mmCIF file of C-alpha atoms in Angstrom:
data_model
loop_
_atom_site.group_PDB
_atom_site.id
_atom_site.type_symbol
_atom_site.label_atom_id
_atom_site.label_comp_id
_atom_site.label_asym_id
_atom_site.label_seq_id
_atom_site.Cartn_x
_atom_site.Cartn_y
_atom_site.Cartn_z
ATOM 1 C CA MET A 1 9.050 -8.190 44.887
ATOM 2 C CA SER A 2 8.296 -8.564 41.159
ATOM 3 C CA LYS A 3 10.730 -10.477 38.983
ATOM 4 C CA GLN A 4 13.157 -8.426 36.938
ATOM 5 C CA GLN A 5 12.550 -9.293 33.334
ATOM 6 C CA ALA A 6 14.806 -8.433 30.478
ATOM 7 C CA ARG A 7 12.850 -6.141 28.209
ATOM 8 C CA PHE A 8 13.511 -4.814 24.780
ATOM 9 C CA GLU A 9 12.062 -1.388 24.138
ATOM 10 C CA PRO A 10 11.180 -1.330 20.446
ATOM 11 C CA TYR A 11 10.456 2.393 20.225
ATOM 12 C CA ASP A 12 12.382 5.593 20.679
ATOM 13 C CA PHE A 13 11.109 9.143 20.440
ATOM 14 C CA ASN A 14 13.065 11.438 18.153
ATOM 15 C CA GLY A 15 10.911 14.507 18.583
ATOM 16 C CA GLY A 16 10.245 17.199 16.049
ATOM 17 C CA THR A 17 7.216 18.975 14.710
ATOM 18 C CA CYS A 18 5.501 19.015 11.312
ATOM 19 C CA VAL A 19 3.011 21.567 9.995
ATOM 20 C CA ALA A 20 1.056 21.640 6.753
ATOM 21 C CA ILE A 21 -1.236 24.228 5.181
ATOM 22 C CA ALA A 22 -3.288 23.829 2.009
ATOM 23 C CA GLY A 23 -4.304 26.647 -0.291
ATOM 24 C CA ALA A 24 -6.426 26.934 -3.423
ATOM 25 C CA ASP A 25 -3.489 26.282 -5.738
ATOM 26 C CA TYR A 26 -0.551 25.540 -3.429
ATOM 27 C CA CYS A 27 0.467 23.453 -0.430
ATOM 28 C CA VAL A 28 3.014 24.213 2.211
ATOM 29 C CA VAL A 29 4.576 21.577 4.430
ATOM 30 C CA ALA A 30 7.212 22.398 7.001
ATOM 31 C CA ALA A 31 9.163 20.522 9.637
ATOM 32 C CA ASP A 32 12.033 21.338 11.917
ATOM 33 C CA THR A 33 15.327 19.547 11.302
ATOM 34 C CA ARG A 34 16.206 18.546 14.841
ATOM 35 C CA MET A 35 16.460 14.868 15.743
ATOM 36 C CA SER A 36 16.689 14.087 19.460
ATOM 37 C CA THR A 37 16.695 11.173 21.851
ATOM 38 C CA GLY A 38 16.000 11.726 25.510
ATOM 39 C CA TYR A 39 17.543 15.058 26.450
ATOM 40 C CA ASN A 40 20.217 14.809 23.756
ATOM 41 C CA ILE A 41 20.379 16.007 20.194
ATOM 42 C CA LEU A 42 21.377 13.426 17.610
ATOM 43 C CA THR A 43 21.601 15.861 14.722
ATOM 44 C CA ARG A 44 20.500 19.380 13.853
ATOM 45 C CA ASP A 45 20.129 18.639 10.158
ATOM 46 C CA TYR A 46 17.641 15.827 9.514
ATOM 47 C CA SER A 47 14.848 16.167 6.971
ATOM 48 C CA LYS A 48 11.450 14.843 8.020
ATOM 49 C CA ILE A 49 9.816 15.643 4.679
ATOM 50 C CA ASN A 50 9.691 12.957 2.013
ATOM 51 C CA LYS A 51 8.358 12.952 -1.519
ATOM 52 C CA LEU A 52 6.013 10.027 -2.127
ATOM 53 C CA ALA A 53 4.768 10.904 -5.618
ATOM 54 C CA ASP A 54 5.094 13.724 -8.138
ATOM 55 C CA LYS A 55 2.766 16.052 -6.292
ATOM 56 C CA CYS A 56 2.442 14.310 -2.962
ATOM 57 C CA LEU A 57 4.694 14.801 0.067
ATOM 58 C CA MET A 58 4.679 13.437 3.576
ATOM 59 C CA ALA A 59 6.124 14.931 6.738
ATOM 60 C CA SER A 60 6.460 12.653 9.758
ATOM 61 C CA SER A 61 7.588 13.056 13.315
ATOM 62 C CA GLY A 62 7.885 10.458 16.046
ATOM 63 C CA PHE A 63 10.272 7.516 15.801
ATOM 64 C CA GLN A 64 12.418 8.172 12.728
ATOM 65 C CA ALA A 65 13.397 4.533 12.176
ATOM 66 C CA ASP A 66 9.707 3.717 11.799
ATOM 67 C CA VAL A 67 9.319 6.783 9.579
ATOM 68 C CA ARG A 68 12.081 5.520 7.302
ATOM 69 C CA ALA A 69 10.588 2.028 7.191
ATOM 70 C CA LEU A 70 7.166 3.492 6.396
ATOM 71 C CA GLN A 71 8.621 5.635 3.582
ATOM 72 C CA LYS A 72 10.268 2.551 2.057
ATOM 73 C CA VAL A 73 7.074 0.487 2.236
ATOM 74 C CA LEU A 74 5.033 3.292 0.637
ATOM 75 C CA GLY A 75 7.700 3.746 -2.027
ATOM 76 C CA ALA A 76 7.580 0.069 -2.935
ATOM 77 C CA LYS A 77 3.771 0.044 -3.063
ATOM 78 C CA HIS A 78 3.798 3.162 -5.221
ATOM 79 C CA LEU A 79 6.200 1.512 -7.650
ATOM 80 C CA ILE A 80 3.872 -1.471 -8.014
ATOM 81 C CA TYR A 81 0.975 0.927 -8.632
ATOM 82 C CA GLN A 82 2.972 2.717 -11.336
ATOM 83 C CA HIS A 83 3.783 -0.579 -13.052
ATOM 84 C CA GLN A 84 0.148 -1.632 -13.042
ATOM 85 C CA HIS A 85 -1.546 1.683 -13.895
ATOM 86 C CA ASN A 86 1.132 3.433 -15.953
ATOM 87 C CA LYS A 87 0.766 6.613 -13.934
ATOM 88 C CA GLN A 88 1.611 8.095 -10.548
ATOM 89 C CA MET A 89 -0.748 7.756 -7.594
ATOM 90 C CA SER A 90 -3.045 10.681 -6.899
ATOM 91 C CA CYS A 91 -2.864 12.344 -3.486
ATOM 92 C CA PRO A 92 -6.223 10.989 -2.232
ATOM 93 C CA ALA A 93 -5.174 7.497 -3.291
ATOM 94 C CA MET A 94 -1.840 7.848 -1.505
ATOM 95 C CA ALA A 95 -3.684 9.160 1.543
ATOM 96 C CA ARG A 96 -5.813 6.020 1.719
ATOM 97 C CA LEU A 97 -2.778 3.818 1.072
ATOM 98 C CA LEU A 98 -0.952 5.418 3.984
ATOM 99 C CA SER A 99 -3.938 4.866 6.239
ATOM 100 C CA ASN A 100 -4.200 1.205 5.283
ATOM 101 C CA THR A 101 -0.474 0.685 5.653
ATOM 102 C CA LEU A 102 -0.553 2.157 9.148
ATOM 103 C CA TYR A 103 -3.569 0.105 10.212
ATOM 104 C CA TYR A 104 -1.932 -3.039 8.885
ATOM 105 C CA LYS A 105 0.359 -2.758 11.904
ATOM 106 C CA ARG A 106 -2.457 -1.935 14.307
ATOM 107 C CA PHE A 107 -1.017 -4.255 16.960
ATOM 108 C CA PHE A 108 2.616 -3.167 16.642
ATOM 109 C CA PRO A 109 2.221 0.326 15.242
ATOM 110 C CA TYR A 110 4.564 2.534 13.286
ATOM 111 C CA TYR A 111 5.342 5.179 15.884
ATOM 112 C CA THR A 112 4.885 7.968 13.350
ATOM 113 C CA PHE A 113 2.743 11.088 13.303
ATOM 114 C CA ASN A 114 2.180 12.066 9.711
ATOM 115 C CA VAL A 115 0.812 14.819 7.567
ATOM 116 C CA LEU A 116 0.366 14.277 3.862
ATOM 117 C CA VAL A 117 0.125 17.165 1.397
ATOM 118 C CA GLY A 118 -0.670 17.286 -2.258
ATOM 119 C CA PHE A 119 -3.312 18.171 -4.790
ATOM 120 C CA ASP A 120 -6.705 16.522 -4.988
ATOM 121 C CA GLU A 121 -8.417 15.419 -8.199
ATOM 122 C CA GLU A 122 -9.545 18.989 -8.908
ATOM 123 C CA GLY A 123 -6.089 20.469 -8.481
ATOM 124 C CA LYS A 124 -6.788 22.155 -5.151
ATOM 125 C CA GLY A 125 -4.325 21.835 -2.320
ATOM 126 C CA CYS A 126 -5.128 19.278 0.349
ATOM 127 C CA VAL A 127 -3.687 18.231 3.678
ATOM 128 C CA TYR A 128 -4.359 14.887 5.310
ATOM 129 C CA THR A 129 -3.547 14.385 8.966
ATOM 130 C CA TYR A 130 -2.993 11.010 10.644
ATOM 131 C CA ASP A 131 -2.594 9.317 13.965
ATOM 132 C CA ALA A 132 -0.169 6.439 14.520
ATOM 133 C CA VAL A 133 -2.629 3.716 13.461
ATOM 134 C CA GLY A 134 -4.052 5.261 10.331
ATOM 135 C CA SER A 135 -7.073 7.303 11.332
ATOM 136 C CA TYR A 136 -7.037 10.171 8.851
ATOM 137 C CA GLU A 137 -8.945 13.218 7.780
ATOM 138 C CA LYS A 138 -8.700 15.746 4.983
ATOM 139 C CA VAL A 139 -8.223 19.196 6.476
ATOM 140 C CA GLY A 140 -7.120 22.664 5.474
ATOM 141 C CA TYR A 141 -4.144 22.713 7.847
ATOM 142 C CA SER A 142 -2.572 20.521 10.507
ATOM 143 C CA ALA A 143 0.302 20.145 12.953
ATOM 144 C CA GLN A 144 1.785 16.884 14.259
ATOM 145 C CA GLY A 145 4.606 16.015 16.612
ATOM 146 C CA SER A 146 6.027 17.303 19.872
ATOM 147 C CA GLY A 147 5.147 20.944 19.170
ATOM 148 C CA ALA A 148 1.704 20.258 17.721
ATOM 149 C CA LYS A 149 -0.168 21.088 20.901
ATOM 150 C CA LEU A 150 1.514 24.483 20.957
ATOM 151 C CA ILE A 151 0.980 25.187 17.254
ATOM 152 C CA MET A 152 -2.510 23.858 16.526
ATOM 153 C CA PRO A 153 -4.385 26.448 18.630
ATOM 154 C CA VAL A 154 -2.493 29.234 16.875
ATOM 155 C CA LEU A 155 -3.331 27.826 13.458
ATOM 156 C CA ASP A 156 -6.977 27.502 14.476
ATOM 157 C CA ASN A 157 -6.921 31.137 15.513
ATOM 158 C CA GLN A 158 -5.186 32.385 12.354
ATOM 159 C CA LEU A 159 -6.638 30.285 9.622
ATOM 160 C CA LYS A 160 -10.292 30.509 10.636
ATOM 161 C CA SER A 161 -11.231 27.205 9.081
ATOM 162 C CA PRO A 162 -15.005 26.657 9.056
ATOM 163 C CA SER A 163 -16.373 24.235 11.595
ATOM 164 C CA PRO A 164 -17.331 20.829 10.180
ATOM 165 C CA LEU A 165 -20.581 21.181 12.131
ATOM 166 C CA LEU A 166 -21.782 24.084 10.018
ATOM 167 C CA LEU A 167 -24.207 23.466 7.206
ATOM 168 C CA PRO A 168 -23.974 23.814 4.252
ATOM 169 C CA ALA A 169 -20.502 22.308 4.349
ATOM 170 C CA LEU A 170 -17.855 24.942 3.696
ATOM 171 C CA ASP A 171 -14.537 24.410 1.995
ATOM 172 C CA ALA A 172 -11.798 23.080 4.244
ATOM 173 C CA VAL A 173 -9.185 24.908 2.197
ATOM 174 C CA THR A 174 -8.028 28.162 3.736
ATOM 175 C CA PRO A 175 -8.059 31.480 1.846
ATOM 176 C CA LEU A 176 -4.420 32.448 2.486
ATOM 177 C CA THR A 177 -1.973 33.315 -0.259
ATOM 178 C CA GLU A 178 1.201 31.288 -0.568
ATOM 179 C CA ALA A 179 3.392 34.001 0.914
ATOM 180 C CA GLU A 180 1.017 34.490 3.855
ATOM 181 C CA ALA A 181 0.992 30.763 4.548
ATOM 182 C CA ILE A 182 4.802 30.643 4.617
ATOM 183 C CA ASP A 183 4.862 33.541 7.065
ATOM 184 C CA VAL A 184 2.341 31.847 9.338
ATOM 185 C CA VAL A 185 4.432 28.694 9.299
ATOM 186 C CA LYS A 186 7.619 30.563 10.209
ATOM 187 C CA ASP A 187 5.841 32.351 13.029
ATOM 188 C CA VAL A 188 4.294 29.266 14.605
ATOM 189 C CA PHE A 189 7.564 27.400 14.483
ATOM 190 C CA ALA A 190 9.393 30.288 16.116
ATOM 191 C CA SER A 191 6.822 30.176 18.915
ATOM 192 C CA ALA A 192 6.907 26.412 19.330
ATOM 193 C CA THR A 193 10.716 26.450 19.431
ATOM 194 C CA GLU A 194 10.581 28.723 22.462
ATOM 195 C CA ARG A 195 8.793 26.217 24.678
ATOM 196 C CA ASP A 196 9.271 22.763 23.117
ATOM 197 C CA ILE A 197 12.727 21.347 23.752
ATOM 198 C CA TYR A 198 12.445 18.926 20.845
ATOM 199 C CA THR A 199 11.778 21.627 18.260
ATOM 200 C CA GLY A 200 14.430 23.959 16.899
ATOM 201 C CA ASP A 201 17.691 24.288 14.924
ATOM 202 C CA LYS A 202 16.375 24.814 11.415
ATOM 203 C CA LEU A 203 13.040 24.905 9.643
ATOM 204 C CA GLU A 204 12.620 23.178 6.306
ATOM 205 C CA ILE A 205 9.686 24.492 4.261
ATOM 206 C CA VAL A 206 8.561 22.769 1.074
ATOM 207 C CA ILE A 207 6.081 24.562 -1.183
ATOM 208 C CA VAL A 208 4.218 22.681 -3.911
ATOM 209 C CA ASN A 209 2.389 24.543 -6.648
ATOM 210 C CA SER A 210 1.778 24.365 -10.374
ATOM 211 C CA ASP A 211 5.388 25.437 -11.033
ATOM 212 C CA GLY A 212 6.698 22.438 -9.135
ATOM 213 C CA ILE A 213 8.297 21.892 -5.774
ATOM 214 C CA ARG A 214 10.392 24.524 -3.979
ATOM 215 C CA ARG A 215 12.389 24.237 -0.781
ATOM 216 C CA GLU A 216 13.191 27.021 1.691
ATOM 217 C CA TYR A 217 15.048 27.065 4.975
ATOM 218 C CA ALA A 218 14.706 29.327 8.006
ATOM 219 C CA GLU A 219 16.846 29.430 11.123
ATOM 220 C CA LEU A 220 15.338 28.522 14.483
ATOM 221 C CA ARG A 221 16.711 28.823 17.992
ATOM 222 C CA LYS A 222 19.296 26.150 18.686
ATOM 223 C CA ASP A 223 18.818 25.773 22.444
ATOM 224 C CA MET B 1 8.372 -40.307 -34.878
ATOM 225 C CA PHE B 2 9.016 -42.052 -31.586
ATOM 226 C CA ARG B 3 8.703 -38.879 -29.638
ATOM 227 C CA ASN B 4 4.949 -39.197 -29.312
ATOM 228 C CA GLN B 5 5.312 -41.936 -26.704
ATOM 229 C CA TYR B 6 7.408 -39.869 -24.285
ATOM 230 C CA ASP B 7 5.879 -36.444 -24.573
ATOM 231 C CA THR B 8 2.807 -36.742 -22.380
ATOM 232 C CA ASP B 9 4.238 -35.064 -19.312
ATOM 233 C CA VAL B 10 7.257 -33.009 -18.482
ATOM 234 C CA THR B 11 8.656 -35.505 -16.004
ATOM 235 C CA THR B 12 9.164 -38.269 -18.573
ATOM 236 C CA TRP B 13 12.516 -38.612 -20.306
ATOM 237 C CA SER B 14 12.741 -39.951 -23.825
ATOM 238 C CA PRO B 15 15.227 -42.756 -24.548
ATOM 239 C CA ALA B 16 17.405 -40.195 -26.299
ATOM 240 C CA GLY B 17 17.615 -38.137 -23.102
ATOM 241 C CA ARG B 18 15.237 -35.369 -24.082
ATOM 242 C CA LEU B 19 12.295 -33.747 -22.318
ATOM 243 C CA PHE B 20 9.814 -33.219 -25.126
ATOM 244 C CA GLN B 21 7.435 -31.026 -23.185
ATOM 245 C CA VAL B 22 10.247 -28.549 -22.644
ATOM 246 C CA GLU B 23 11.132 -28.669 -26.330
ATOM 247 C CA TYR B 24 7.490 -28.119 -27.256
ATOM 248 C CA ALA B 25 7.489 -25.073 -24.974
ATOM 249 C CA MET B 26 10.458 -23.698 -26.917
ATOM 250 C CA GLU B 27 8.385 -24.261 -30.075
ATOM 251 C CA ALA B 28 5.750 -21.946 -28.624
ATOM 252 C CA VAL B 29 8.394 -19.250 -28.454
ATOM 253 C CA LYS B 30 9.273 -19.776 -32.108
ATOM 254 C CA GLN B 31 5.606 -19.382 -33.063
ATOM 255 C CA GLY B 32 5.186 -16.051 -31.285
ATOM 256 C CA SER B 33 5.735 -12.711 -33.024
ATOM 257 C CA ALA B 34 9.298 -11.497 -33.103
ATOM 258 C CA ALA B 35 11.274 -9.735 -30.384
ATOM 259 C CA ILE B 36 14.787 -8.355 -30.889
ATOM 260 C CA GLY B 37 17.441 -7.042 -28.568
ATOM 261 C CA LEU B 38 20.909 -5.576 -29.028
ATOM 262 C CA ARG B 39 23.372 -3.797 -26.817
ATOM 263 C CA SER B 40 26.262 -1.369 -26.790
ATOM 264 C CA LYS B 41 28.663 -0.612 -23.965
ATOM 265 C CA THR B 42 26.162 1.639 -22.254
ATOM 266 C CA HIS B 43 22.714 0.939 -23.692
ATOM 267 C CA VAL B 44 20.401 -1.928 -24.537
ATOM 268 C CA VAL B 45 17.682 -1.647 -27.160
ATOM 269 C CA LEU B 46 14.621 -3.919 -27.235
ATOM 270 C CA ALA B 47 12.114 -4.018 -30.072
ATOM 271 C CA CYS B 48 8.994 -6.079 -30.749
ATOM 272 C CA VAL B 49 6.568 -6.834 -33.514
ATOM 273 C CA ASN B 50 3.192 -6.274 -31.878
ATOM 274 C CA LYS B 51 0.603 -8.500 -33.451
ATOM 275 C CA ALA B 52 -3.105 -7.807 -33.143
ATOM 276 C CA ASN B 53 -5.620 -10.671 -33.001
ATOM 277 C CA SER B 54 -7.835 -9.033 -35.580
ATOM 278 C CA GLU B 55 -8.281 -5.661 -37.188
ATOM 279 C CA LEU B 56 -10.726 -4.754 -34.457
ATOM 280 C CA SER B 57 -8.523 -5.519 -31.470
ATOM 281 C CA SER B 58 -5.636 -3.641 -29.908
ATOM 282 C CA HIS B 59 -2.029 -4.685 -30.235
ATOM 283 C CA GLN B 60 -0.581 -6.863 -27.533
ATOM 284 C CA LYS B 61 1.941 -5.382 -25.163
ATOM 285 C CA LYS B 62 5.206 -7.325 -25.403
ATOM 286 C CA ILE B 63 7.744 -4.971 -23.845
ATOM 287 C CA PHE B 64 7.586 -4.330 -20.124
ATOM 288 C CA LYS B 65 9.452 -1.982 -17.849
ATOM 289 C CA VAL B 66 10.717 -4.046 -14.967
ATOM 290 C CA ASP B 67 12.600 -1.341 -13.108
ATOM 291 C CA ASP B 68 14.296 1.927 -13.939
ATOM 292 C CA HIS B 69 17.294 0.007 -15.214
ATOM 293 C CA ILE B 70 15.759 -3.214 -16.629
ATOM 294 C CA GLY B 71 13.267 -3.938 -19.389
ATOM 295 C CA VAL B 72 12.036 -7.171 -20.942
ATOM 296 C CA ALA B 73 10.726 -8.123 -24.378
ATOM 297 C CA ILE B 74 8.815 -11.386 -24.753
ATOM 298 C CA ALA B 75 7.815 -13.816 -27.475
ATOM 299 C CA GLY B 76 5.458 -16.751 -27.168
ATOM 300 C CA LEU B 77 2.581 -17.113 -24.709
ATOM 301 C CA THR B 78 2.246 -13.475 -23.748
ATOM 302 C CA ALA B 79 0.131 -14.339 -20.711
ATOM 303 C CA ASP B 80 3.042 -16.319 -19.276
ATOM 304 C CA GLY B 81 5.274 -13.378 -20.131
ATOM 305 C CA ARG B 82 3.054 -10.965 -18.244
ATOM 306 C CA VAL B 83 3.127 -13.134 -15.154
ATOM 307 C CA LEU B 84 6.904 -13.456 -15.302
ATOM 308 C CA SER B 85 7.254 -9.685 -15.765
ATOM 309 C CA ARG B 86 5.236 -9.188 -12.607
ATOM 310 C CA TYR B 87 7.568 -11.594 -10.807
ATOM 311 C CA MET B 88 10.607 -9.699 -12.090
ATOM 312 C CA ARG B 89 9.146 -6.381 -10.954
ATOM 313 C CA THR B 90 8.468 -7.742 -7.483
ATOM 314 C CA GLU B 91 11.992 -9.142 -7.212
ATOM 315 C CA CYS B 92 13.477 -5.770 -8.175
ATOM 316 C CA ILE B 93 11.308 -3.925 -5.681
ATOM 317 C CA ASN B 94 12.176 -6.351 -2.865
ATOM 318 C CA TYR B 95 15.889 -6.111 -3.626
ATOM 319 C CA SER B 96 15.730 -2.286 -3.673
ATOM 320 C CA PHE B 97 13.850 -2.333 -0.397
ATOM 321 C CA ASN B 98 16.417 -4.504 1.326
ATOM 322 C CA TYR B 99 19.646 -3.189 -0.183
ATOM 323 C CA GLU B 100 18.715 0.346 -1.330
ATOM 324 C CA SER B 101 20.344 -0.311 -4.693
ATOM 325 C CA PRO B 102 19.167 -1.675 -8.041
ATOM 326 C CA LEU B 103 19.106 -5.403 -8.646
ATOM 327 C CA PRO B 104 21.988 -6.421 -10.934
ATOM 328 C CA VAL B 105 20.645 -7.843 -14.204
ATOM 329 C CA GLY B 106 22.701 -11.019 -13.949
ATOM 330 C CA ARG B 107 21.129 -11.820 -10.588
ATOM 331 C CA LEU B 108 17.601 -11.300 -11.903
ATOM 332 C CA VAL B 109 18.021 -13.610 -14.872
ATOM 333 C CA VAL B 110 19.356 -16.393 -12.660
ATOM 334 C CA GLN B 111 16.296 -16.117 -10.438
ATOM 335 C CA LEU B 112 14.099 -16.149 -13.523
ATOM 336 C CA ALA B 113 15.901 -19.180 -14.927
ATOM 337 C CA ASP B 114 15.573 -21.070 -11.644
ATOM 338 C CA LYS B 115 11.867 -20.307 -11.626
ATOM 339 C CA ALA B 116 11.547 -21.715 -15.146
ATOM 340 C CA GLN B 117 13.533 -24.818 -14.209
ATOM 341 C CA VAL B 118 11.093 -25.676 -11.437
ATOM 342 C CA CYS B 119 8.372 -26.045 -14.043
ATOM 343 C CA THR B 120 10.452 -28.627 -15.885
ATOM 344 C CA GLN B 121 10.716 -30.899 -12.877
ATOM 345 C CA ARG B 122 7.184 -30.984 -11.404
ATOM 346 C CA SER B 123 4.557 -33.362 -12.676
ATOM 347 C CA TRP B 124 1.723 -30.952 -11.863
ATOM 348 C CA LYS B 125 3.244 -27.981 -13.689
ATOM 349 C CA ARG B 126 4.024 -27.085 -17.278
ATOM 350 C CA PRO B 127 6.957 -25.043 -18.576
ATOM 351 C CA TYR B 128 6.411 -21.331 -19.238
ATOM 352 C CA GLY B 129 5.746 -20.941 -22.949
ATOM 353 C CA VAL B 130 7.578 -17.676 -23.348
ATOM 354 C CA GLY B 131 11.092 -16.556 -24.230
ATOM 355 C CA LEU B 132 12.322 -13.400 -22.549
ATOM 356 C CA LEU B 133 14.921 -10.951 -23.775
ATOM 357 C CA VAL B 134 16.021 -9.193 -20.605
ATOM 358 C CA GLY B 135 17.942 -5.992 -21.160
ATOM 359 C CA GLY B 136 19.371 -3.832 -18.426
ATOM 360 C CA THR B 137 22.271 -1.796 -17.110
ATOM 361 C CA ASP B 138 24.074 -2.121 -13.836
ATOM 362 C CA GLU B 139 27.495 -1.354 -12.381
ATOM 363 C CA SER B 140 29.175 -3.716 -14.820
ATOM 364 C CA GLY B 141 27.644 -2.068 -17.883
ATOM 365 C CA ALA B 142 24.809 -2.910 -20.252
ATOM 366 C CA HIS B 143 23.639 -6.521 -20.633
ATOM 367 C CA LEU B 144 21.243 -8.490 -22.808
ATOM 368 C CA TYR B 145 20.119 -11.952 -21.750
ATOM 369 C CA TYR B 146 17.813 -14.522 -23.276
ATOM 370 C CA ASN B 147 15.794 -16.738 -20.899
ATOM 371 C CA CYS B 148 14.267 -19.916 -22.340
ATOM 372 C CA PRO B 149 11.390 -22.032 -21.093
ATOM 373 C CA SER B 150 13.970 -24.745 -20.405
ATOM 374 C CA GLY B 151 15.491 -22.739 -17.573
ATOM 375 C CA ASN B 152 18.626 -21.908 -19.544
ATOM 376 C CA TYR B 153 19.813 -18.395 -20.017
ATOM 377 C CA PHE B 154 22.518 -16.896 -22.189
ATOM 378 C CA GLU B 155 24.078 -13.506 -22.519
ATOM 379 C CA TYR B 156 24.059 -11.978 -25.990
ATOM 380 C CA GLN B 157 25.464 -9.014 -27.830
ATOM 381 C CA ALA B 158 22.365 -9.141 -29.989
ATOM 382 C CA PHE B 159 19.577 -11.655 -30.453
ATOM 383 C CA ALA B 160 16.169 -12.206 -31.969
ATOM 384 C CA ILE B 161 13.403 -14.639 -31.018
ATOM 385 C CA GLY B 162 9.986 -15.536 -32.355
ATOM 386 C CA SER B 163 8.733 -16.096 -35.885
ATOM 387 C CA ARG B 164 10.935 -15.017 -38.793
ATOM 388 C CA SER B 165 13.661 -14.165 -36.292
ATOM 389 C CA GLN B 166 16.337 -15.892 -38.378
ATOM 390 C CA ALA B 167 16.383 -12.993 -40.810
ATOM 391 C CA ALA B 168 17.001 -10.616 -37.929
ATOM 392 C CA LYS B 169 19.670 -12.868 -36.442
ATOM 393 C CA THR B 170 21.544 -13.042 -39.737
ATOM 394 C CA TYR B 171 21.424 -9.282 -40.053
ATOM 395 C CA LEU B 172 22.665 -8.822 -36.501
ATOM 396 C CA GLU B 173 25.436 -11.412 -36.843
ATOM 397 C CA ARG B 174 26.940 -9.367 -39.645
ATOM 398 C CA ARG B 175 26.867 -6.092 -37.773
ATOM 399 C CA PHE B 176 27.031 -6.771 -34.025
ATOM 400 C CA GLU B 177 30.740 -6.010 -33.713
ATOM 401 C CA ASN B 178 29.909 -2.370 -34.466
ATOM 402 C CA PHE B 179 27.281 -2.062 -31.773
ATOM 403 C CA TYR B 180 29.588 -1.950 -28.789
ATOM 404 C CA GLU B 181 30.842 1.546 -29.370
ATOM 405 C CA LEU B 182 27.506 2.949 -30.509
ATOM 406 C CA PHE B 183 25.170 4.953 -28.293
ATOM 407 C CA LYS B 184 27.966 5.859 -25.935
ATOM 408 C CA GLY B 185 26.534 7.479 -22.773
#
């Protein structure tokens, strides 16, 4: 019989799904607002989307305490950058910073699944997708979280992003208009809500374009 | 003067009870180009004379943003001032991280003063050769402090440091009672 040892479980899983789509001159990031633990709901009204810089947002699902800690660390590092460079961080720079910050805790990871959206140096929309320890890639669209496995195949089907194996390399940015992208997002979330117990309640959509940042909400099934 | 015998290092007292190295550091502040600060009930204003080394070079930066609610103007060894500004910025960021609120100005200047004091009591260090006018707002209103190389700090309604600052101080002494109600938020 093995000895019973007192154990402290450092992680919890709060569920939720995040989706991001990049366009030629806009970005859309969306996340549901449900926060769960086990089979219970903690709240139906929790935002998973956080602004890191002027034109750079991050949506994270996973363990929300780690998400909050990660947001604070990135915020502090961004402030230091602003003091030293007299300007805000660009999205690609923030993307690398997030990766390094995550890998810094390679052996006690932030239990967070992130997508970063913003505009690259040329002003085109970009989406970066991460795993929990900082491996990241610039893509045209991504989904992370409990509903990601339900949503990603649908996005692949709809957004027809070129394969990275094709040569010459084609643009990762998808040719949807902003309104089409928002509709796709609402549809995939409605579908994911049907089958994923951790996804639902309300959908928060944040749209970034040259006019600024806009927020929309859509209802989702509450069961 | 006798002071030459007791001024070799900062850890030697003179018979008159003075630390000459610290006083020499304060001299460095007086030699730097001027910095001025004044405050009202809700605002603090900092101003600097930015001297350039030569006609070819750029002007030195002597006012630094420390946080959204605190700024600092320096006079003296600007390199020391830059380093201390970086320290102040880090302290503000760490406080915000831990307490999710801005660092009160009075707390920051005490930390700064303690840091300066350390350099007056270590044989392998030298005092910072820079005077700092720290201006900021917090829950208790707007504040202006002056931090010396000696590790002392004072709160002021208005103050000026650096070369030819006496003219500014005289001007401010005559008018500072009017400042409080100005620039109301």
